[in-house]
Amino acid sequence: MSASPSALRPLPRPGVLAIEAYVPGKSAAPGVAKIHKLSSNETPLGPSALAVEALQAEAGTLALYPDGTSARLREAIGARYGLDPARIVCGAGSDELLTLLALAFVGPGDEGIFSEHGFLVYRIAILTAGGTPVVAPETDLTADVDAILAAVTPRTRIVYLANPNNPTGTYLPFDEVRRLHAGLPGNVLLVLDGAYAEYVRANDYSAGLELALEAGNVVMTRTFSKIHGLAAQRIGWMVGPEPVVDALNRIRGPFNLSAGAIAAGAAAIADDAHVAAAVAHNDEWLAWLTREVEALGLTVTPSVGNFLLVHFSDTPGRTAAEADAHLTRAGVIVRRVTAYGLPDALRVTVGSAESNRAFVAALTDFLRGAGA
Ligand SMILES: Cc1ncc(COP(=O)(O)O)c(C=O)c1O
C-alpha cells in the first residue's frame, strides 16, 4: 500500500544530512566596546580605494542585471596574470567554484579526497554533490602527497589541496604539488586552492598557475576575500582546462556575480601597490606575532599565510577553549578550530598593529592568570 499523500515529506538527497553546516568565525563579543576581529583571515588594510570607487560607480544601475559572463573581471584578471580570459570562470567567492567543481565532476558512488586538516568546504562540496569524502592523513600538520596518493581508488574523481592550507598555514613546495599531480590518474581533477597565495614568500612555492594551464586535469582557484579585502562582495575565480571551464559555465548561475563585485574585483586586481602594502604588512606582523607568542611559551605552527595556528595544552586553566573565552572578554575574537580536528589550537588572523598588540596583551594576561 502506498503512503497517504499527507504522510509524504520532501527528503534531501542522501549525503545532505551528513553535512555539518559551515560555521563562520565569530564576529561579536557581547558587552565589549572595542572589538579586534581576528577570526576570518580578513585583511586589516581593507580594500583598494580604486575598488571602493568602482563599486560606488555601480550604484546608478542597480535595476539592471549584471554581465552574466563577468567579462570585465575576467579580462582584468587575464591582464594581471597573462591569461586568456576564456580560461577563467568567476564565482560568488571561491567557495562557489569549489562546490561547482564537485557538482560537475563528482556523483553518487564517487570519492573526493582532501587532507586531514583541510578547508571544511571541501567535505561540504563533495557531500553536496552526492559523493563520498575521503580524508588523507597529514604529516606535521602538512598535506602529505604519499598519503593523498595512497587514498586514490578507481572511484576518486577530485582532490582538493589548499596551498597554503587553512587553518594550519602550512604549504607544499611546488615540486611536491607536481609529484602529486604526476601520481594522479588523468581522470582525477586536482583543485589547487590558492586563497592565500599572494602572502607566500617562499621561493619553492607556486600557486600552480602553470600546471592549471598545461595539464588537462588541474584547476587553480583564487579569491578576492583575503589580500584584496573584498570578502563582503563574494568574488573568486578559477583558471583551468577548457573542458572544465565549459562544464562550470553550464552549471553556474547565469548571473553569479553582482555588478558591484565585477567592478570592484576588476579595479582591485589592477592595484598592485595595494597588494604590495598588504604583503609588507603581513610579513612584518606575522613574524612579530610568531615571535611574541613563542616567547610566551606556546607553540606556533610556522605559517606562510595571513594567520597563525597557536597550540595550547589540555591542562585545565590553560586550554584553547579557556584562552578563547578570555580573549573574547578582552574584545579579541579568534577562531576555534575544533571542527578542523584541532581542539587544542586557536587560529589568529594577522590584524592591524593595534589588534595584534591587543591579542598578545590579552594572551599574556590569560597565561599569567592561568599560572597564578
Ligand atoms: C583555503 C580557503 N579556500 C577558500 C576560501 C573561500 O574564500 P571565498 O569563498 O571568500 O573566496 C577560504 C576562506 O576562508 C579558504 O580559507
mmCIF file of C-alpha atoms and ligand atoms in Angstrom:
data_model
loop_
_atom_site.group_PDB
_atom_site.id
_atom_site.type_symbol
_atom_site.label_atom_id
_atom_site.label_comp_id
_atom_site.label_asym_id
_atom_site.label_seq_id
_atom_site.Cartn_x
_atom_site.Cartn_y
_atom_site.Cartn_z
ATOM 1 C CA MET A 1 0.000 0.000 0.000
ATOM 2 C CA SER A 2 1.380 3.427 -0.808
ATOM 3 C CA ALA A 3 1.632 6.102 1.904
ATOM 4 C CA SER A 4 -1.163 8.643 2.030
ATOM 5 C CA PRO A 5 -0.197 11.878 0.284
ATOM 6 C CA SER A 6 -0.376 13.812 3.550
ATOM 7 C CA ALA A 7 2.244 11.494 5.131
ATOM 8 C CA LEU A 8 4.777 12.227 2.379
ATOM 9 C CA ARG A 9 7.596 14.671 3.032
ATOM 10 C CA PRO A 10 10.268 16.098 0.753
ATOM 11 C CA LEU A 11 13.549 14.378 1.644
ATOM 12 C CA PRO A 12 17.001 15.791 0.905
ATOM 13 C CA ARG A 13 19.233 13.579 -1.241
ATOM 14 C CA PRO A 14 21.448 11.062 0.602
ATOM 15 C CA GLY A 15 24.504 12.824 1.962
ATOM 16 C CA VAL A 16 22.869 16.200 2.523
ATOM 17 C CA LEU A 17 22.041 15.486 6.156
ATOM 18 C CA ALA A 18 25.601 14.228 6.678
ATOM 19 C CA ILE A 19 26.762 17.800 6.105
ATOM 20 C CA GLU A 20 27.600 19.832 9.157
ATOM 21 C CA ALA A 21 26.788 23.353 8.047
ATOM 22 C CA TYR A 22 29.840 25.624 7.880
ATOM 23 C CA VAL A 23 30.123 27.798 10.981
ATOM 24 C CA PRO A 24 31.940 31.064 10.181
ATOM 25 C CA GLY A 25 34.332 32.735 12.595
ATOM 26 C CA LYS A 26 32.687 34.756 15.374
ATOM 27 C CA SER A 27 32.347 38.468 14.811
ATOM 28 C CA ALA A 28 30.974 39.762 18.105
ATOM 29 C CA ALA A 29 31.985 39.842 21.761
ATOM 30 C CA PRO A 30 28.864 40.741 23.767
ATOM 31 C CA GLY A 31 29.305 43.685 26.084
ATOM 32 C CA VAL A 32 32.754 44.634 24.816
ATOM 33 C CA ALA A 33 33.081 48.098 23.310
ATOM 34 C CA LYS A 34 36.239 47.669 21.224
ATOM 35 C CA ILE A 35 36.427 44.548 19.047
ATOM 36 C CA HIS A 36 39.515 43.144 17.327
ATOM 37 C CA LYS A 37 38.187 40.633 14.790
ATOM 38 C CA LEU A 38 40.987 38.179 14.043
ATOM 39 C CA SER A 39 38.750 35.207 13.255
ATOM 40 C CA SER A 40 38.191 35.114 9.482
ATOM 41 C CA ASN A 41 41.541 35.877 7.830
ATOM 42 C CA GLU A 42 40.308 39.230 6.534
ATOM 43 C CA THR A 43 42.878 41.910 5.731
ATOM 44 C CA PRO A 44 43.403 44.778 8.177
ATOM 45 C CA LEU A 45 44.208 47.066 5.231
ATOM 46 C CA GLY A 46 40.697 46.898 3.765
ATOM 47 C CA PRO A 47 40.074 47.077 0.021
ATOM 48 C CA SER A 48 41.835 49.196 -2.577
ATOM 49 C CA ALA A 49 40.382 52.717 -2.772
ATOM 50 C CA LEU A 50 40.010 52.082 -6.512
ATOM 51 C CA ALA A 51 37.770 49.076 -5.793
ATOM 52 C CA VAL A 52 35.541 51.133 -3.489
ATOM 53 C CA GLU A 53 35.258 53.827 -6.143
ATOM 54 C CA ALA A 54 34.388 51.250 -8.820
ATOM 55 C CA LEU A 55 31.731 49.713 -6.574
ATOM 56 C CA GLN A 56 30.168 53.105 -5.847
ATOM 57 C CA ALA A 57 30.013 53.847 -9.567
ATOM 58 C CA GLU A 58 27.647 50.871 -9.974
ATOM 59 C CA ALA A 59 25.035 52.404 -7.662
ATOM 60 C CA GLY A 60 23.182 54.032 -10.546
ATOM 61 C CA THR A 61 22.441 50.758 -12.379
ATOM 62 C CA LEU A 62 21.030 48.547 -9.642
ATOM 63 C CA ALA A 63 17.875 47.737 -11.600
ATOM 64 C CA LEU A 64 19.837 46.110 -14.398
ATOM 65 C CA TYR A 65 21.136 42.539 -14.491
ATOM 66 C CA PRO A 66 24.919 42.319 -14.401
ATOM 67 C CA ASP A 67 27.005 40.906 -17.247
ATOM 68 C CA GLY A 68 26.486 37.162 -16.760
ATOM 69 C CA THR A 69 29.932 36.397 -18.188
ATOM 70 C CA SER A 70 31.806 38.743 -15.799
ATOM 71 C CA ALA A 71 33.836 39.753 -18.874
ATOM 72 C CA ARG A 72 35.320 42.913 -17.349
ATOM 73 C CA LEU A 73 36.592 40.997 -14.359
ATOM 74 C CA ARG A 74 37.932 38.064 -16.395
ATOM 75 C CA GLU A 75 39.746 40.492 -18.672
ATOM 76 C CA ALA A 76 41.298 42.308 -15.716
ATOM 77 C CA ILE A 77 42.436 39.010 -14.175
ATOM 78 C CA GLY A 78 43.717 37.891 -17.577
ATOM 79 C CA ALA A 79 45.713 41.117 -17.963
ATOM 80 C CA ARG A 80 47.192 40.795 -14.458
ATOM 81 C CA TYR A 81 48.323 37.183 -14.883
ATOM 82 C CA GLY A 82 48.829 36.995 -18.664
ATOM 83 C CA LEU A 83 45.900 34.610 -19.115
ATOM 84 C CA ASP A 84 43.321 34.046 -21.814
ATOM 85 C CA PRO A 85 40.053 35.285 -20.206
ATOM 86 C CA ALA A 86 38.275 32.355 -21.880
ATOM 87 C CA ARG A 87 40.095 30.022 -19.491
ATOM 88 C CA ILE A 88 38.761 31.886 -16.427
ATOM 89 C CA VAL A 89 35.489 31.336 -14.553
ATOM 90 C CA CYS A 90 34.408 33.745 -11.816
ATOM 91 C CA GLY A 91 32.357 32.722 -8.810
ATOM 92 C CA ALA A 92 30.474 34.220 -5.883
ATOM 93 C CA GLY A 93 33.548 33.657 -3.749
ATOM 94 C CA SER A 94 35.874 30.768 -4.446
ATOM 95 C CA ASP A 95 33.535 28.748 -2.209
ATOM 96 C CA GLU A 96 31.037 28.704 -5.056
ATOM 97 C CA LEU A 97 33.646 27.445 -7.504
ATOM 98 C CA LEU A 98 34.827 24.715 -5.105
ATOM 99 C CA THR A 99 31.226 23.494 -4.872
ATOM 100 C CA LEU A 100 30.525 23.792 -8.602
ATOM 101 C CA LEU A 101 33.621 21.688 -9.341
ATOM 102 C CA ALA A 102 32.257 18.887 -7.159
ATOM 103 C CA LEU A 103 28.779 19.207 -8.686
ATOM 104 C CA ALA A 104 30.229 18.934 -12.192
ATOM 105 C CA PHE A 105 32.724 16.112 -11.603
ATOM 106 C CA VAL A 106 31.558 14.057 -8.604
ATOM 107 C CA GLY A 107 28.400 11.973 -8.306
ATOM 108 C CA PRO A 108 26.939 9.238 -6.105
ATOM 109 C CA GLY A 109 29.471 6.431 -5.661
ATOM 110 C CA ASP A 110 32.403 8.730 -6.467
ATOM 111 C CA GLU A 111 35.034 9.811 -3.988
ATOM 112 C CA GLY A 112 36.732 13.131 -3.320
ATOM 113 C CA ILE A 113 39.944 13.449 -1.319
ATOM 114 C CA PHE A 114 41.203 16.245 0.914
ATOM 115 C CA SER A 115 43.748 16.327 3.704
ATOM 116 C CA GLU A 116 43.116 15.792 7.415
ATOM 117 C CA HIS A 117 43.039 19.449 8.474
ATOM 118 C CA GLY A 118 41.972 20.758 5.067
ATOM 119 C CA PHE A 119 39.482 23.571 4.465
ATOM 120 C CA LEU A 120 35.982 22.496 5.627
ATOM 121 C CA VAL A 121 34.221 23.497 2.408
ATOM 122 C CA TYR A 122 35.766 20.520 0.533
ATOM 123 C CA ARG A 123 33.830 17.978 2.574
ATOM 124 C CA ILE A 124 30.640 20.007 2.205
ATOM 125 C CA ALA A 125 31.137 20.299 -1.568
ATOM 126 C CA ILE A 126 31.717 16.551 -2.045
ATOM 127 C CA LEU A 127 28.685 15.624 0.070
ATOM 128 C CA THR A 128 26.566 18.228 -1.711
ATOM 129 C CA ALA A 129 27.414 16.531 -4.988
ATOM 130 C CA GLY A 130 26.363 13.149 -3.582
ATOM 131 C CA GLY A 131 29.948 11.849 -3.365
ATOM 132 C CA THR A 132 31.920 10.289 -0.533
ATOM 133 C CA PRO A 133 34.558 12.370 1.292
ATOM 134 C CA VAL A 134 37.907 10.625 1.836
ATOM 135 C CA VAL A 135 40.370 12.119 4.306
ATOM 136 C CA ALA A 136 44.132 11.730 3.761
ATOM 137 C CA PRO A 137 46.256 11.936 6.919
ATOM 138 C CA GLU A 138 48.742 14.800 7.246
ATOM 139 C CA THR A 139 52.322 14.768 8.495
ATOM 140 C CA ASP A 140 53.340 17.595 10.851
ATOM 141 C CA LEU A 141 50.074 19.426 10.104
ATOM 142 C CA THR A 142 51.060 19.492 6.426
ATOM 143 C CA ALA A 143 49.411 17.777 3.449
ATOM 144 C CA ASP A 144 51.197 14.510 2.667
ATOM 145 C CA VAL A 145 51.480 13.664 -1.029
ATOM 146 C CA ASP A 146 52.072 9.960 -0.413
ATOM 147 C CA ALA A 147 49.037 9.743 1.878
ATOM 148 C CA ILE A 148 46.848 11.503 -0.694
ATOM 149 C CA LEU A 149 48.052 9.203 -3.475
ATOM 150 C CA ALA A 150 47.505 6.164 -1.230
ATOM 151 C CA ALA A 151 43.874 7.271 -0.767
ATOM 152 C CA VAL A 152 43.169 7.251 -4.524
ATOM 153 C CA THR A 153 40.862 4.472 -5.735
ATOM 154 C CA PRO A 154 39.146 3.828 -9.079
ATOM 155 C CA ARG A 155 36.224 5.850 -7.661
ATOM 156 C CA THR A 156 38.278 9.003 -6.970
ATOM 157 C CA ARG A 157 37.150 11.967 -9.092
ATOM 158 C CA ILE A 158 38.529 15.025 -7.332
ATOM 159 C CA VAL A 159 41.404 16.000 -4.991
ATOM 160 C CA TYR A 160 41.288 19.353 -3.184
ATOM 161 C CA LEU A 161 44.516 20.873 -1.917
ATOM 162 C CA ALA A 162 44.588 24.234 -0.161
ATOM 163 C CA ASN A 163 48.104 25.536 -0.646
ATOM 164 C CA PRO A 164 48.815 27.127 1.763
ATOM 165 C CA ASN A 165 46.258 25.366 3.909
ATOM 166 C CA ASN A 166 43.731 26.979 6.201
ATOM 167 C CA PRO A 167 43.790 26.647 9.240
ATOM 168 C CA THR A 168 47.325 25.236 9.568
ATOM 169 C CA GLY A 169 49.173 27.853 7.462
ATOM 170 C CA THR A 170 51.496 25.168 6.102
ATOM 171 C CA TYR A 171 52.256 24.655 2.405
ATOM 172 C CA LEU A 172 53.626 22.171 -0.092
ATOM 173 C CA PRO A 173 56.587 23.209 -2.261
ATOM 174 C CA PHE A 174 55.705 23.183 -5.937
ATOM 175 C CA ASP A 175 57.816 20.103 -6.705
ATOM 176 C CA GLU A 176 55.604 18.225 -4.224
ATOM 177 C CA VAL A 177 52.479 19.528 -5.973
ATOM 178 C CA ARG A 178 53.933 18.333 -9.280
ATOM 179 C CA ARG A 179 54.669 14.937 -7.723
ATOM 180 C CA LEU A 180 51.064 14.771 -6.519
ATOM 181 C CA HIS A 181 49.799 15.614 -9.982
ATOM 182 C CA ALA A 182 52.137 13.091 -11.627
ATOM 183 C CA GLY A 183 50.761 10.344 -9.369
ATOM 184 C CA LEU A 184 47.082 11.032 -10.087
ATOM 185 C CA PRO A 185 45.182 9.293 -12.864
ATOM 186 C CA GLY A 186 44.228 11.682 -15.690
ATOM 187 C CA ASN A 187 40.519 11.424 -14.851
ATOM 188 C CA VAL A 188 41.010 12.843 -11.345
ATOM 189 C CA LEU A 189 40.619 16.608 -11.127
ATOM 190 C CA LEU A 190 43.250 18.283 -8.929
ATOM 191 C CA VAL A 191 41.934 21.519 -7.413
ATOM 192 C CA LEU A 192 44.717 23.814 -6.203
ATOM 193 C CA ASP A 193 43.088 26.313 -3.854
ATOM 194 C CA GLY A 194 45.354 29.353 -3.649
ATOM 195 C CA ALA A 195 43.193 31.514 -1.395
ATOM 196 C CA TYR A 196 46.312 32.757 0.454
ATOM 197 C CA ALA A 197 48.813 32.529 -2.426
ATOM 198 C CA GLU A 198 49.692 36.231 -2.511
ATOM 199 C CA TYR A 199 51.024 36.137 1.047
ATOM 200 C CA VAL A 200 53.535 33.346 0.491
ATOM 201 C CA ARG A 201 57.182 34.438 0.367
ATOM 202 C CA ALA A 202 58.830 31.015 -0.008
ATOM 203 C CA ASN A 203 60.969 30.546 -3.140
ATOM 204 C CA ASP A 204 59.856 26.954 -3.653
ATOM 205 C CA TYR A 205 56.146 27.894 -3.693
ATOM 206 C CA SER A 206 53.810 28.297 -6.647
ATOM 207 C CA ALA A 207 50.036 28.577 -6.582
ATOM 208 C CA GLY A 208 50.032 26.242 -9.601
ATOM 209 C CA LEU A 209 49.029 28.514 -12.453
ATOM 210 C CA GLU A 210 51.480 26.824 -14.844
ATOM 211 C CA LEU A 211 50.055 23.390 -14.001
ATOM 212 C CA ALA A 212 46.482 24.624 -14.496
ATOM 213 C CA LEU A 213 47.476 25.880 -17.936
ATOM 214 C CA GLU A 214 49.424 22.851 -19.116
ATOM 215 C CA ALA A 215 47.604 19.869 -17.566
ATOM 216 C CA GLY A 216 44.198 18.551 -18.592
ATOM 217 C CA ASN A 217 43.110 17.808 -15.016
ATOM 218 C CA VAL A 218 44.248 20.740 -12.852
ATOM 219 C CA VAL A 219 42.458 23.928 -11.861
ATOM 220 C CA MET A 220 43.649 26.753 -9.637
ATOM 221 C CA THR A 221 41.120 28.741 -7.590
ATOM 222 C CA ARG A 222 41.763 32.180 -6.100
ATOM 223 C CA THR A 223 39.803 34.662 -4.022
ATOM 224 C CA PHE A 224 39.330 38.384 -3.618
ATOM 225 C CA SER A 225 38.272 37.875 0.009
ATOM 226 C CA LYS A 226 41.718 37.835 1.586
ATOM 227 C CA ILE A 227 44.521 40.050 0.283
ATOM 228 C CA HIS A 228 42.170 42.171 -1.843
ATOM 229 C CA GLY A 229 39.930 42.937 1.118
ATOM 230 C CA LEU A 230 36.649 42.267 -0.699
ATOM 231 C CA ALA A 231 35.192 39.406 1.355
ATOM 232 C CA ALA A 232 31.789 41.104 1.581
ATOM 233 C CA GLN A 233 31.491 41.266 -2.198
ATOM 234 C CA ARG A 234 31.947 37.470 -2.676
ATOM 235 C CA ILE A 235 34.397 37.214 -5.579
ATOM 236 C CA GLY A 236 36.501 34.231 -6.596
ATOM 237 C CA TRP A 237 37.996 32.985 -9.827
ATOM 238 C CA MET A 238 39.356 29.835 -11.351
ATOM 239 C CA VAL A 239 41.609 29.001 -14.275
ATOM 240 C CA GLY A 240 41.763 25.573 -15.854
ATOM 241 C CA PRO A 241 41.465 23.396 -18.940
ATOM 242 C CA GLU A 242 38.836 24.407 -21.490
ATOM 243 C CA PRO A 243 36.541 21.374 -20.872
ATOM 244 C CA VAL A 244 36.466 22.098 -17.121
ATOM 245 C CA VAL A 245 35.730 25.769 -17.763
ATOM 246 C CA ASP A 246 32.984 24.719 -20.176
ATOM 247 C CA ALA A 247 31.403 22.379 -17.598
ATOM 248 C CA LEU A 248 31.330 25.107 -14.942
ATOM 249 C CA ASN A 249 29.855 27.649 -17.317
ATOM 250 C CA ARG A 250 26.999 25.216 -17.994
ATOM 251 C CA ILE A 251 26.032 24.737 -14.353
ATOM 252 C CA ARG A 252 26.809 28.059 -12.669
ATOM 253 C CA GLY A 253 24.072 30.588 -12.031
ATOM 254 C CA PRO A 254 23.564 32.776 -15.096
ATOM 255 C CA PHE A 255 24.361 35.950 -13.103
ATOM 256 C CA ASN A 256 26.510 34.529 -10.317
ATOM 257 C CA LEU A 257 28.443 37.755 -9.672
ATOM 258 C CA SER A 258 26.808 41.064 -8.908
ATOM 259 C CA ALA A 259 27.672 44.126 -10.989
ATOM 260 C CA GLY A 260 29.360 45.633 -7.949
ATOM 261 C CA ALA A 261 31.509 42.541 -7.465
ATOM 262 C CA ILE A 262 32.585 42.560 -11.102
ATOM 263 C CA ALA A 263 33.534 46.241 -10.980
ATOM 264 C CA ALA A 264 35.254 46.120 -7.594
ATOM 265 C CA GLY A 265 37.201 42.973 -8.461
ATOM 266 C CA ALA A 266 38.410 44.389 -11.785
ATOM 267 C CA ALA A 267 39.705 47.519 -10.048
ATOM 268 C CA ALA A 268 41.279 45.592 -7.160
ATOM 269 C CA ILE A 269 43.267 43.158 -9.269
ATOM 270 C CA ALA A 270 44.958 46.055 -11.071
ATOM 271 C CA ASP A 271 46.028 47.782 -7.850
ATOM 272 C CA ASP A 272 49.464 46.210 -7.373
ATOM 273 C CA ALA A 273 50.505 48.856 -4.858
ATOM 274 C CA HIS A 274 47.679 47.925 -2.517
ATOM 275 C CA VAL A 275 48.573 44.231 -2.710
ATOM 276 C CA ALA A 276 52.252 45.033 -2.094
ATOM 277 C CA ALA A 277 51.330 47.050 1.003
ATOM 278 C CA ALA A 278 49.270 44.126 2.310
ATOM 279 C CA VAL A 279 52.140 41.702 1.729
ATOM 280 C CA ALA A 280 54.606 44.019 3.515
ATOM 281 C CA HIS A 281 52.239 44.440 6.465
ATOM 282 C CA ASN A 282 51.769 40.683 6.704
ATOM 283 C CA ASP A 283 55.500 39.944 6.529
ATOM 284 C CA GLU A 284 56.191 42.262 9.405
ATOM 285 C CA TRP A 285 53.330 41.256 11.683
ATOM 286 C CA LEU A 286 53.246 37.512 11.005
ATOM 287 C CA ALA A 287 56.870 37.396 12.153
ATOM 288 C CA TRP A 288 56.132 39.663 15.128
ATOM 289 C CA LEU A 289 53.125 37.630 16.267
ATOM 290 C CA THR A 290 55.013 34.359 15.908
ATOM 291 C CA ARG A 291 57.920 35.682 17.990
ATOM 292 C CA GLU A 292 55.694 37.161 20.683
ATOM 293 C CA VAL A 293 53.510 34.072 21.054
ATOM 294 C CA GLU A 294 56.515 31.745 21.146
ATOM 295 C CA ALA A 295 58.110 33.996 23.770
ATOM 296 C CA LEU A 296 55.045 33.260 25.924
ATOM 297 C CA GLY A 297 55.948 29.581 25.785
ATOM 298 C CA LEU A 298 53.278 28.492 23.298
ATOM 299 C CA THR A 299 53.904 26.528 20.107
ATOM 300 C CA VAL A 300 53.081 28.150 16.773
ATOM 301 C CA THR A 301 52.862 26.186 13.533
ATOM 302 C CA PRO A 302 55.112 28.003 11.019
ATOM 303 C CA SER A 303 52.704 29.825 8.701
ATOM 304 C CA VAL A 304 53.091 31.304 5.237
ATOM 305 C CA GLY A 305 49.554 32.754 5.234
ATOM 306 C CA ASN A 306 47.928 35.760 6.916
ATOM 307 C CA PHE A 307 47.103 33.815 10.061
ATOM 308 C CA LEU A 308 48.782 31.556 12.552
ATOM 309 C CA LEU A 309 47.826 28.462 14.454
ATOM 310 C CA VAL A 310 48.631 28.617 18.163
ATOM 311 C CA HIS A 311 48.688 25.426 20.220
ATOM 312 C CA PHE A 312 47.556 25.186 23.832
ATOM 313 C CA SER A 313 47.866 22.461 26.438
ATOM 314 C CA ASP A 314 44.998 20.383 27.783
ATOM 315 C CA THR A 315 45.789 21.390 31.381
ATOM 316 C CA PRO A 316 42.692 22.955 32.971
ATOM 317 C CA GLY A 317 43.136 26.714 33.110
ATOM 318 C CA ARG A 318 45.415 26.722 30.043
ATOM 319 C CA THR A 319 43.244 25.226 27.319
ATOM 320 C CA ALA A 320 42.390 26.681 23.921
ATOM 321 C CA ALA A 321 38.733 26.952 24.968
ATOM 322 C CA GLU A 322 39.625 28.947 28.072
ATOM 323 C CA ALA A 323 42.068 31.131 26.158
ATOM 324 C CA ASP A 324 39.342 31.798 23.584
ATOM 325 C CA ALA A 325 36.885 32.799 26.322
ATOM 326 C CA HIS A 326 39.460 35.106 27.912
ATOM 327 C CA LEU A 327 40.383 36.710 24.592
ATOM 328 C CA THR A 328 36.711 37.246 23.752
ATOM 329 C CA ARG A 329 36.136 39.013 27.063
ATOM 330 C CA ALA A 330 39.046 41.269 26.129
ATOM 331 C CA GLY A 331 37.421 42.001 22.747
ATOM 332 C CA VAL A 332 39.881 39.876 20.762
ATOM 333 C CA ILE A 333 37.989 37.436 18.573
ATOM 334 C CA VAL A 334 39.965 34.492 17.230
ATOM 335 C CA ARG A 335 38.913 31.225 15.651
ATOM 336 C CA ARG A 336 38.430 27.916 17.416
ATOM 337 C CA VAL A 337 39.359 25.081 15.080
ATOM 338 C CA THR A 338 37.776 22.059 16.743
ATOM 339 C CA ALA A 339 35.788 21.401 13.556
ATOM 340 C CA TYR A 340 39.144 21.027 11.792
ATOM 341 C CA GLY A 341 40.247 18.317 14.233
ATOM 342 C CA LEU A 342 42.358 20.787 16.222
ATOM 343 C CA PRO A 343 40.547 21.225 19.562
ATOM 344 C CA ASP A 344 43.710 22.393 21.351
ATOM 345 C CA ALA A 345 44.563 25.184 18.926
ATOM 346 C CA LEU A 346 43.321 28.662 18.040
ATOM 347 C CA ARG A 347 43.737 30.349 14.669
ATOM 348 C CA VAL A 348 44.606 34.029 14.761
ATOM 349 C CA THR A 349 44.498 36.331 11.744
ATOM 350 C CA VAL A 350 47.267 38.893 11.291
ATOM 351 C CA GLY A 351 45.449 42.139 12.032
ATOM 352 C CA SER A 352 46.291 45.800 12.376
ATOM 353 C CA ALA A 353 49.224 46.775 14.596
ATOM 354 C CA GLU A 354 46.717 47.728 17.283
ATOM 355 C CA SER A 355 44.792 44.438 17.070
ATOM 356 C CA ASN A 356 47.947 42.323 17.045
ATOM 357 C CA ARG A 357 49.162 44.101 20.171
ATOM 358 C CA ALA A 358 45.744 43.702 21.801
ATOM 359 C CA PHE A 359 45.867 39.965 21.074
ATOM 360 C CA VAL A 360 49.339 39.496 22.565
ATOM 361 C CA ALA A 361 48.425 41.598 25.617
ATOM 362 C CA ALA A 362 45.260 39.575 26.257
ATOM 363 C CA LEU A 363 47.091 36.295 25.733
ATOM 364 C CA THR A 364 49.836 37.360 28.139
ATOM 365 C CA ASP A 365 47.185 38.254 30.650
ATOM 366 C CA PHE A 366 45.491 34.876 30.203
ATOM 367 C CA LEU A 367 48.692 32.916 30.698
ATOM 368 C CA ARG A 368 49.641 34.969 33.792
ATOM 369 C CA GLY A 369 46.231 34.471 35.313
ATOM 370 C CA ALA A 370 46.273 30.803 34.459
ATOM 371 C CA GLY A 371 49.658 30.361 36.108
ATOM 372 C CA ALA A 372 48.601 32.115 39.315
HETATM 373 C C1 LIG B 1 41.540 27.716 1.868
HETATM 374 C C2 LIG B 1 40.362 28.570 1.541
HETATM 375 N N1 LIG B 1 39.780 28.437 0.348
HETATM 376 C C3 LIG B 1 38.707 29.157 0.002
HETATM 377 C C4 LIG B 1 38.156 30.074 0.865
HETATM 378 C C5 LIG B 1 36.897 30.753 0.449
HETATM 379 O O1 LIG B 1 37.021 32.050 0.174
HETATM 380 P P1 LIG B 1 35.881 32.868 -0.577
HETATM 381 O O2 LIG B 1 34.689 31.988 -0.778
HETATM 382 O O3 LIG B 1 35.606 34.012 0.287
HETATM 383 O O4 LIG B 1 36.507 33.228 -1.890
HETATM 384 C C6 LIG B 1 38.723 30.269 2.123
HETATM 385 C C7 LIG B 1 38.126 31.229 3.071
HETATM 386 O O5 LIG B 1 38.309 31.185 4.241
HETATM 387 C C8 LIG B 1 39.856 29.493 2.468
HETATM 388 O O6 LIG B 1 40.421 29.609 3.663
#
